[in-house]
Amino acid sequence: MAMAEQESLEFGKADFVLLDQVTMEHFMENLKQRFEMGRIYTYIGEVVVSVNPYKQTQLYGEDVIEQYRGRELYERPPHLYAVADAAYKAMKRRAKDTCIVISGESGAGKTEASKYIMQYIAAITNPSQRAEVERVKNVLLKSNCVLEAFGNAKTNRNDNSSRFGKYMDINFDFKGDPTGGHINNYLLEKSRILKQHPGERNFHSFYQVSRDRPWGNPGITADLLASDCANFLAVADAMKVIGFSPAEISSVYKILATILHLGNVSFLDQGDAVEVENEELVSHLAELTCTQPESLLQTLLYRTVAAGGGEVIEKGHSAKEANYARDACAKAIYERLFCWIVGRINSIIEVKKYDAKLHGKNTVIAVLDIYGFEIFDTNSFEQFCINYCNEKLQQLFIELILRQEQEEYQREGIEWQHVEYFNNQIIVDLVEQPHKGIIPILDEACLSGGRVTDALFLESMNTRLGKHPHYTSRKLCATDKSMEFGRDFRIKHYAGDVTYSVEGFIDKNKDTLFQDFKRLMYKSTDPVLRDMWPDGELSITEVTKRPLTAATLFKNSMVALVENLACKEPYYVRCIKPNDQKSPLLFDDERCRHQVAYLGLLENVRVRRAGFAYRQPYDRFLLRYKMTCEYTWPYHLMDTDQEATKALIEQHEFQEDVAYGHTKIFIRTPQTLFRLEQERAQLIPIIVLLLQKAWRGALARRRCRYLRAIYTIMGHYKRHKVKAYLWELVHRFQGVRSMADYGQSVEWPDPPAVLGQFQENSKLLFHRWRARQIVKNIPPSDMAQIKAKVAAMEALHGLRKDWGCQRSWGRDYLSSVTENPTLATHFAKRVQALQDKVHFGSVLFSCHVRKINRFNKSRDRAILVTDQHLYKLEPRKQYKVMRAIPLSMVTQVSVTSCQDQLVVFHTQSNDDLVICFHKMQPEEDNRVGELVGVLVNHFKMTKRELQVRVSDCIQLSLRGRKRLVAVETHHEQTFPDFGKSRDGFVLYWPRR
């Protein structure tokens, strides 16, 4: 009940028991309101009323299953899963067999409901994932697919209509895991093999096996063909999973083909004899059935009759008799094929080697998917049997519900109040009562000697049942022109009046199949086909007992089913079809009203209420409504929950509308419950605010404690990390003074975040100390070279590939006899002359070069760099000074990023000097970095700034005119030289 209360009243009442008035109008109004609001499930106590939504919904799947797993029936919104879980809990907790009965007319959603129930049971069992249990679950689920293919068909009311009744037992061990099962089938509509109503189809299996060439329905669409093909693959896979062998599957499809081809056999009258019109089909049928063609032809044209005294004669068929025999054979083959499939599945899923002493008690959940009440324009023998089945089951269901209610009232010590309801027993007796019912009269007519017609059977019923209040015919009611003389009779069922046509009753009840066909099939070499006909083993003279009629067989199966259900704890799903157009939006009031009537739903509500609309255990009642009473909120201090419930009821002055059981409270009218709900709804927001306030305060306090603890831990941990880091630092660097590299190879430990800057500062101090240690060991004569290299590195590192840092820098190369053996003396004299003239301090750099001037003339020259000037010299004229540039006029030096030796001196006067080092020893010497380092170091010492630019295309000025100089490397070039380009000069550098 708590579940029903969780849904707002805008969705209607989630339990029909809570209707203000139990009338058809109130029932239909609530049903329609819930359907239009998307609520397709509604309770009647523990019965679920399900309306087919005709669309995909989000009501199923693993997430929804988890919401219902282990919950009480009313703790969640109405759902099939709730009923399935209730049945499973009753079975597991109380070791009690249960059953879930699903009923409703074709198209109401019974088959889908049974599949969802099976899926739920499969999902909540076997938590340990035992392989054998998983196998059983897979077989149980896959069996639905196979049975639907062979037992369902498309009708005008339903695209997947079950044309048989199905009862499945699922066996469970003491842990609640499925161990096997058993399936019973009832009244397969085998007449569909021969004929279907306009717009309907035969059983799905025929379209699947002949999916590559549609037959029987020229209007079949491409979508249906694609669906049949997909379903064929699904059925084939399901049969493999279940355990059908490849040979068995092949035999099944050959039998289907046999039925199809058998329908094409036709007969011709040839005088006194009958012949098969298309004899080539006989050979093909013999091949499919693994029988002899001669025997098959003989069976089609003749039947064997025992004449007495052991004599046997053969009697030829007329064309009409041959057609009848052919049709009877086709129906019998398909019916036996279906029964064989059910039996084969049972042989695979049945519980094997189960010993109650070893394995505990074996319990069962049964799922019954049975036909709904049927009223067509023309109702025949099949509708008569189906509606009889519904009458008998409805009587059982009402009796079981009454019994459950009376037992609960008795357990609780509540006085039972008599409930008025329609008793189906009078109609059940009309059909099955021995010697007086319709079935005994029909059997009597079938067993009579001579030619008995359907009209004679009707006349017999009129004579013997004419005074029955629920039976009539045109002869008994001559003014009722809706029935025809000699053909129709009418039964006043609990669901409404149904007019039946007696045409075909005799033949369908006899269900005659000549023994010759049975013996023929038994002699087949196909083991599957042979297994279907065990009665064919008897010879014609041994067959003496007349078989039971179809109606009696069906009645006996219903009696056995009722006895089986009566010993189980029942749960119910009542399915309703909202319209005949399969629309998710349309609610046809008249169609639904009819279904509510024949399903007996109002009777269910009346019996369930039985004077009290609501009942609930005291603890659960208090759990929901305790906030409405000061004596029970938040907890009561009374001895029992019953006393607390009484206090709550008395405070609201509802004591006249309730009764107190031993463990439950019973409330008579829904208005009392709704008033409690209204008061609860008013208090819930206040309680929620109070709880939110308390919870937020608790969360804030807990968060504060957490933060304090976190900061304390963080403080200790940080101090630990700092200490550990400092100790590790001391350990690693304590011996660096004695190392050859003064600790360069020592790896610094990772510092904690708080000491990141400390480590950077420590590294800087360490590098300075290490540099000082290294510098102390350098001779003073090398210091100038070291400083120049440092200056070059700062200017060129990362910008030029090679700047000569690995070699010793000579600086004054023109004074070297090694590089300038013939002219070194002349150069020394020139340097001395300049010294005497300008009194410079020292020679910074000298070297032979190749230069180019503004007239595009390239010449060999030399440069001399002193601490005051940059000189361009002519080596061939004893190093005559060609140009002197004060170093203070030099603003920038440009070089390239490659290995060429191009250098451009930029001056303030915009008359730059372009040179390339030349005639070096060795030739591959790289002196650009040396010149740059010497100049940068000198400028730094004189506190001036010299810009160094690295570019592969250098812009320069010659007497104010802008030029560009670039470098090209040529294989054939033997020495560096300048050439003219479109926008300046190009240095051709030899590839070395």
PDB file of C-alpha atoms in Angstrom, residues 205 229 247 330 538 634 646 666 818 830 891 984:
ATOM      1  CA  SER A 205       7.436 -20.950 -38.273  1.00  0.00           C
ATOM      2  CA  CYS A 229      14.566 -13.771 -41.673  1.00  0.00           C
ATOM      3  CA  ALA A 247      19.819 -33.539 -37.112  1.00  0.00           C
ATOM      4  CA  ALA A 330      -1.579 -31.800 -41.949  1.00  0.00           C
ATOM      5  CA  LEU A 538      -0.312 -50.959 -33.426  1.00  0.00           C
ATOM      6  CA  PRO A 634       9.611  10.605  16.037  1.00  0.00           C
ATOM      7  CA  LYS A 646      -4.464   3.100  18.324  1.00  0.00           C
ATOM      8  CA  PHE A 666      -7.831  -2.567   8.832  1.00  0.00           C
ATOM      9  CA  THR A 818     102.377  28.152 -37.980  1.00  0.00           C
ATOM     10  CA  ARG A 830     102.919  46.654 -38.717  1.00  0.00           C
ATOM     11  CA  THR A 891      77.313  48.583 -32.816  1.00  0.00           C
ATOM     12  CA  GLY A 984      73.151  41.950 -52.454  1.00  0.00           C
TER      13      GLY A 984
END
